[in-house]
Amino acid sequence: MAMGVNTLAYYFKETARYLVRNSWLSLAAIGTITVSLLILGVSILLVTNTNKIALDLEQKLEIRVFLKQNLSLSQVEQLEKRINFVSGVARVSFVSKEKALADLRKGLGERKDILAGMKKNPLPDAFQVKMERSEQIAGAAAQISSLPGVEQVLYGQDTVEKLLLVTRWVRIAGIIIIGALILAALFLISSIIRLSVFARRQEISIMKVLGATNWFIRTPFLLEGVTLGFLGSFVAVVILYFSYWSFVQQISTFVPFIPLVADQRLLFNLFGGLVGLGLVIGIAGSFFSVRKYLKV
Amino acid sequence: MVHFYHVSKVYQNGVKALKDVTMHISKGDFLFLVGPSGAGKTTLTKLLLREELPTKGQVIFCGKNVARLKPQEIPLLRRKIGVVFQDFRLLPKKTVYENVAFALEVIGGSGQIIKKRVPEALELVGLADKQKMFPSQLSGGEQQRAGIARAIVNRPLLLITDEPTGNLDPKTSWELIYLLQEINRLGTTIIMATHAWDIVNTLKKRVVALSGGQMVRDEKRGVYGYGG
Ligand SMILES: Nc1ncnc2c1ncn2[C@@H]1O[C@H](COP(=O)(O)OP(=O)(O)O)[C@@H](O)[C@H]1O
Ligand SMILES: [Mg+2]
């Protein structure tokens, strides 16, 4: 059955009318959808970014061995030999405190003036140890840290594990919070639709007698839910887009060595997905009510 | 056009609203359905509109068993039947014109059809000059005329009016009956459930009398009454 322009106009008129009538409840529903999708978006961005950083660190396969202050040259050479004997070590290179400071300067880029006030170089001498395989890192790091002259051993895996732990918690907390919020949004939407059905019960009974099809009667209610879902997710995406963008910019000026996800395609998919989810919430919420309260 | 074959209706609460009713209505008939309150008149019209299903027997409209219609065929059935209510049931926030146009809107009527048919229907019922008014600004008789315009604007084969004069004074009732006769002359079959014995007696149309759910009388040129 072809849908006339008139029928379409009717749907939009009806939808607008009832959104306005329930405007406070509608705002609450839109707000709930916005908040749940915002949290979902933030968690997804957090997880993808920590994963990216973790991956980045993992790929370096590197142990940094910081030396105690005031070691003699022979002590340093002795230590280098001993590190070379640890199994799995591919290459050891010395990074002097001066070189470390210069690297830090370079890494900071335009922000290097924050180091200008420093009188003494606070960084220690270090060895950079490349490993053959990443699973040997933890064992090698433990051995190296027991060698004389070693102050501290840092290796990517350590940070990687911490980051992955963070990701896991973000996932779990995110799923619970988002689940609860989505349920709340579904509940609000179906309450709104129930109110709309109730407000229009006389009209609906007349429509039935006049021979309106069930879909004709249902459509304005479904559209109402879809509109709420769309508005809620649209607001969430706009907020997320601008705040993430400015966050990325801040990070890249102040802590430029942290690799953040700024892939346009990926972000576009994320935002599209959020809007899609908002629409699904809207349709699902109204569908329940329409089925339950609209005995057509 | 309408056939009831041994139709019985028992509601869920056990009330026997119709008992073994058999009757036939031809195209162009003007039929009075009389009987005391609770006799089953409204139930009979609900079976025709498939708002209720018969417990036993068959209701046939235009050759189709109403109880066997698929869900998507029910709206099509209802588009062939116009309904006028005792309490008018106009939408208070719509003007007279909009109320009548509503009947076409909800079945997907085009703008052209609406612009053509709504004024025709309003003209027929004599409300052309009041089309911009809201129901609350009209008298009872005028509201009922608007209800009739809404019921016939889609040109139904059958018009069911359930005590259409129940809320109107005698003079206004008579004006309404003349209007219904006019509509009947234009070819629409009419079923009118009523208590208005003076109208029934004067018009001498076909009368079907119900009492306690049973059909007690069916006369071609009858008068009011439902005694045995
Ligand atoms: N939905 C219903 N559920 C149960 N009983 C009903 C229902 N509708 C009508 N009845 C009963 O069926 C009988 C016939 O009612 P009705 O058809 O409305 O009579 P009338 O229109 O002649 O006054 C009455 O006893 C009434 O109480
Ligand atoms: Mg009745």
PDB file of N, CA and C in Angstrom, chain A residues 44-93:
ATOM      1  N   ILE A  44      33.767   3.164  25.743  1.00  0.00           N
ATOM      2  CA  ILE A  44      34.346   2.576  24.527  1.00  0.00           C
ATOM      3  C   ILE A  44      35.632   3.295  24.153  1.00  0.00           C
ATOM      4  N   LEU A  45      35.604   4.636  24.235  1.00  0.00           N
ATOM      5  CA  LEU A  45      36.807   5.400  23.898  1.00  0.00           C
ATOM      6  C   LEU A  45      37.935   5.074  24.873  1.00  0.00           C
ATOM      7  N   LEU A  46      37.590   4.929  26.162  1.00  0.00           N
ATOM      8  CA  LEU A  46      38.585   4.613  27.174  1.00  0.00           C
ATOM      9  C   LEU A  46      39.215   3.257  26.881  1.00  0.00           C
ATOM     10  N   VAL A  47      38.372   2.291  26.593  1.00  0.00           N
ATOM     11  CA  VAL A  47      38.865   0.934  26.342  1.00  0.00           C
ATOM     12  C   VAL A  47      39.722   0.886  25.077  1.00  0.00           C
ATOM     13  N   THR A  48      39.229   1.508  24.012  1.00  0.00           N
ATOM     14  CA  THR A  48      40.027   1.445  22.776  1.00  0.00           C
ATOM     15  C   THR A  48      41.353   2.173  22.955  1.00  0.00           C
ATOM     16  N   ASN A  49      41.318   3.288  23.689  1.00  0.00           N
ATOM     17  CA  ASN A  49      42.576   4.023  23.884  1.00  0.00           C
ATOM     18  C   ASN A  49      43.555   3.263  24.765  1.00  0.00           C
ATOM     19  N   THR A  50      43.081   2.681  25.871  1.00  0.00           N
ATOM     20  CA  THR A  50      44.008   1.925  26.714  1.00  0.00           C
ATOM     21  C   THR A  50      44.547   0.729  25.957  1.00  0.00           C
ATOM     22  N   ASN A  51      43.682   0.082  25.174  1.00  0.00           N
ATOM     23  CA  ASN A  51      44.169  -1.033  24.364  1.00  0.00           C
ATOM     24  C   ASN A  51      45.259  -0.584  23.400  1.00  0.00           C
ATOM     25  N   LYS A  52      45.049   0.570  22.807  1.00  0.00           N
ATOM     26  CA  LYS A  52      46.023   1.061  21.834  1.00  0.00           C
ATOM     27  C   LYS A  52      47.345   1.362  22.530  1.00  0.00           C
ATOM     28  N   ILE A  53      47.239   2.019  23.689  1.00  0.00           N
ATOM     29  CA  ILE A  53      48.468   2.353  24.426  1.00  0.00           C
ATOM     30  C   ILE A  53      49.182   1.071  24.864  1.00  0.00           C
ATOM     31  N   ALA A  54      48.398   0.106  25.355  1.00  0.00           N
ATOM     32  CA  ALA A  54      48.986  -1.152  25.795  1.00  0.00           C
ATOM     33  C   ALA A  54      49.695  -1.855  24.645  1.00  0.00           C
ATOM     34  N   LEU A  55      49.029  -1.874  23.518  1.00  0.00           N
ATOM     35  CA  LEU A  55      49.612  -2.524  22.338  1.00  0.00           C
ATOM     36  C   LEU A  55      50.909  -1.834  21.938  1.00  0.00           C
ATOM     37  N   ASP A  56      50.856  -0.521  21.979  1.00  0.00           N
ATOM     38  CA  ASP A  56      52.009   0.284  21.624  1.00  0.00           C
ATOM     39  C   ASP A  56      53.203  -0.065  22.508  1.00  0.00           C
ATOM     40  N   LEU A  57      52.934  -0.163  23.815  1.00  0.00           N
ATOM     41  CA  LEU A  57      53.998  -0.485  24.766  1.00  0.00           C
ATOM     42  C   LEU A  57      54.497  -1.905  24.555  1.00  0.00           C
ATOM     43  N   GLU A  58      53.573  -2.807  24.330  1.00  0.00           N
ATOM     44  CA  GLU A  58      53.927  -4.211  24.176  1.00  0.00           C
ATOM     45  C   GLU A  58      54.863  -4.405  23.003  1.00  0.00           C
ATOM     46  N   GLN A  59      54.597  -3.635  21.944  1.00  0.00           N
ATOM     47  CA  GLN A  59      55.393  -3.825  20.734  1.00  0.00           C
ATOM     48  C   GLN A  59      56.835  -3.394  20.918  1.00  0.00           C
ATOM     49  N   LYS A  60      57.096  -2.572  21.921  1.00  0.00           N
ATOM     50  CA  LYS A  60      58.471  -2.096  22.105  1.00  0.00           C
ATOM     51  C   LYS A  60      59.387  -3.175  22.678  1.00  0.00           C
ATOM     52  N   LEU A  61      58.863  -4.163  23.373  1.00  0.00           N
ATOM     53  CA  LEU A  61      59.665  -5.279  23.900  1.00  0.00           C
ATOM     54  C   LEU A  61      60.911  -4.783  24.595  1.00  0.00           C
ATOM     55  N   GLU A  62      60.717  -3.903  25.516  1.00  0.00           N
ATOM     56  CA  GLU A  62      61.875  -3.185  26.007  1.00  0.00           C
ATOM     57  C   GLU A  62      61.863  -3.139  27.528  1.00  0.00           C
ATOM     58  N   ILE A  63      63.028  -3.319  28.129  1.00  0.00           N
ATOM     59  CA  ILE A  63      63.151  -3.129  29.578  1.00  0.00           C
ATOM     60  C   ILE A  63      64.045  -1.918  29.799  1.00  0.00           C
ATOM     61  N   ARG A  64      63.604  -1.057  30.681  1.00  0.00           N
ATOM     62  CA  ARG A  64      64.480   0.071  31.036  1.00  0.00           C
ATOM     63  C   ARG A  64      65.052  -0.185  32.413  1.00  0.00           C
ATOM     64  N   VAL A  65      66.382  -0.178  32.457  1.00  0.00           N
ATOM     65  CA  VAL A  65      67.077  -0.462  33.714  1.00  0.00           C
ATOM     66  C   VAL A  65      67.705   0.839  34.200  1.00  0.00           C
ATOM     67  N   PHE A  66      67.191   1.366  35.302  1.00  0.00           N
ATOM     68  CA  PHE A  66      67.746   2.625  35.819  1.00  0.00           C
ATOM     69  C   PHE A  66      68.845   2.318  36.831  1.00  0.00           C
ATOM     70  N   LEU A  67      69.942   3.053  36.699  1.00  0.00           N
ATOM     71  CA  LEU A  67      71.119   2.759  37.527  1.00  0.00           C
ATOM     72  C   LEU A  67      71.123   3.637  38.772  1.00  0.00           C
ATOM     73  N   LYS A  68      71.825   3.084  39.831  1.00  0.00           N
ATOM     74  CA  LYS A  68      72.021   3.893  41.024  1.00  0.00           C
ATOM     75  C   LYS A  68      72.902   5.078  40.657  1.00  0.00           C
ATOM     76  N   GLN A  69      72.771   6.173  41.404  1.00  0.00           N
ATOM     77  CA  GLN A  69      73.621   7.342  41.160  1.00  0.00           C
ATOM     78  C   GLN A  69      75.074   7.000  41.533  1.00  0.00           C
ATOM     79  N   ASN A  70      75.998   7.715  40.943  1.00  0.00           N
ATOM     80  CA  ASN A  70      77.407   7.654  41.334  1.00  0.00           C
ATOM     81  C   ASN A  70      78.062   6.280  41.178  1.00  0.00           C
ATOM     82  N   LEU A  71      77.676   5.515  40.161  1.00  0.00           N
ATOM     83  CA  LEU A  71      78.417   4.278  39.871  1.00  0.00           C
ATOM     84  C   LEU A  71      79.685   4.651  39.095  1.00  0.00           C
ATOM     85  N   SER A  72      80.749   3.868  39.338  1.00  0.00           N
ATOM     86  CA  SER A  72      81.968   4.126  38.560  1.00  0.00           C
ATOM     87  C   SER A  72      81.810   3.535  37.164  1.00  0.00           C
ATOM     88  N   LEU A  73      82.664   3.962  36.267  1.00  0.00           N
ATOM     89  CA  LEU A  73      82.589   3.515  34.888  1.00  0.00           C
ATOM     90  C   LEU A  73      82.727   1.995  34.789  1.00  0.00           C
ATOM     91  N   SER A  74      83.632   1.424  35.619  1.00  0.00           N
ATOM     92  CA  SER A  74      83.835  -0.027  35.555  1.00  0.00           C
ATOM     93  C   SER A  74      82.609  -0.771  36.094  1.00  0.00           C
ATOM     94  N   GLN A  75      81.968  -0.176  37.099  1.00  0.00           N
ATOM     95  CA  GLN A  75      80.750  -0.811  37.617  1.00  0.00           C
ATOM     96  C   GLN A  75      79.669  -0.860  36.542  1.00  0.00           C
ATOM     97  N   VAL A  76      79.596   0.218  35.790  1.00  0.00           N
ATOM     98  CA  VAL A  76      78.610   0.288  34.722  1.00  0.00           C
ATOM     99  C   VAL A  76      78.904  -0.759  33.655  1.00  0.00           C
ATOM    100  N   GLU A  77      80.194  -0.848  33.293  1.00  0.00           N
ATOM    101  CA  GLU A  77      80.570  -1.826  32.264  1.00  0.00           C
ATOM    102  C   GLU A  77      80.299  -3.248  32.736  1.00  0.00           C
ATOM    103  N   GLN A  78      80.639  -3.502  34.029  1.00  0.00           N
ATOM    104  CA  GLN A  78      80.383  -4.803  34.644  1.00  0.00           C
ATOM    105  C   GLN A  78      78.894  -5.169  34.528  1.00  0.00           C
ATOM    106  N   LEU A  79      78.060  -4.195  34.864  1.00  0.00           N
ATOM    107  CA  LEU A  79      76.617  -4.419  34.848  1.00  0.00           C
ATOM    108  C   LEU A  79      76.139  -4.726  33.432  1.00  0.00           C
ATOM    109  N   GLU A  80      76.683  -3.992  32.468  1.00  0.00           N
ATOM    110  CA  GLU A  80      76.279  -4.208  31.073  1.00  0.00           C
ATOM    111  C   GLU A  80      76.571  -5.646  30.642  1.00  0.00           C
ATOM    112  N   LYS A  81      77.755  -6.129  31.040  1.00  0.00           N
ATOM    113  CA  LYS A  81      78.120  -7.510  30.692  1.00  0.00           C
ATOM    114  C   LYS A  81      77.132  -8.488  31.321  1.00  0.00           C
ATOM    115  N   ARG A  82      76.838  -8.258  32.589  1.00  0.00           N
ATOM    116  CA  ARG A  82      75.957  -9.201  33.288  1.00  0.00           C
ATOM    117  C   ARG A  82      74.554  -9.222  32.655  1.00  0.00           C
ATOM    118  N   ILE A  83      74.096  -8.052  32.278  1.00  0.00           N
ATOM    119  CA  ILE A  83      72.765  -7.992  31.638  1.00  0.00           C
ATOM    120  C   ILE A  83      72.780  -8.775  30.328  1.00  0.00           C
ATOM    121  N   ASN A  84      73.884  -8.639  29.603  1.00  0.00           N
ATOM    122  CA  ASN A  84      74.011  -9.339  28.330  1.00  0.00           C
ATOM    123  C   ASN A  84      73.934 -10.852  28.494  1.00  0.00           C
ATOM    124  N   PHE A  85      74.290 -11.344  29.699  1.00  0.00           N
ATOM    125  CA  PHE A  85      74.247 -12.777  29.939  1.00  0.00           C
ATOM    126  C   PHE A  85      72.852 -13.295  30.273  1.00  0.00           C
ATOM    127  N   VAL A  86      71.952 -12.394  30.682  1.00  0.00           N
ATOM    128  CA  VAL A  86      70.589 -12.828  31.015  1.00  0.00           C
ATOM    129  C   VAL A  86      69.940 -13.416  29.761  1.00  0.00           C
ATOM    130  N   SER A  87      69.265 -14.550  29.946  1.00  0.00           N
ATOM    131  CA  SER A  87      68.767 -15.246  28.755  1.00  0.00           C
ATOM    132  C   SER A  87      67.627 -14.464  28.097  1.00  0.00           C
ATOM    133  N   GLY A  88      67.649 -14.464  26.758  1.00  0.00           N
ATOM    134  CA  GLY A  88      66.595 -13.782  26.004  1.00  0.00           C
ATOM    135  C   GLY A  88      66.939 -12.353  25.652  1.00  0.00           C
ATOM    136  N   VAL A  89      68.010 -11.831  26.227  1.00  0.00           N
ATOM    137  CA  VAL A  89      68.366 -10.439  25.928  1.00  0.00           C
ATOM    138  C   VAL A  89      68.973 -10.344  24.535  1.00  0.00           C
ATOM    139  N   ALA A  90      68.453  -9.466  23.725  1.00  0.00           N
ATOM    140  CA  ALA A  90      68.940  -9.352  22.349  1.00  0.00           C
ATOM    141  C   ALA A  90      70.010  -8.264  22.244  1.00  0.00           C
ATOM    142  N   ARG A  91      69.770  -7.145  22.913  1.00  0.00           N
ATOM    143  CA  ARG A  91      70.694  -6.030  22.747  1.00  0.00           C
ATOM    144  C   ARG A  91      70.593  -5.112  23.973  1.00  0.00           C
ATOM    145  N   VAL A  92      71.728  -4.604  24.407  1.00  0.00           N
ATOM    146  CA  VAL A  92      71.728  -3.673  25.535  1.00  0.00           C
ATOM    147  C   VAL A  92      72.366  -2.378  25.066  1.00  0.00           C
ATOM    148  N   SER A  93      71.682  -1.265  25.296  1.00  0.00           N
ATOM    149  CA  SER A  93      72.348  -0.011  24.935  1.00  0.00           C
ATOM    150  C   SER A  93      72.261   0.959  26.110  1.00  0.00           C
TER     151      SER A  93
END
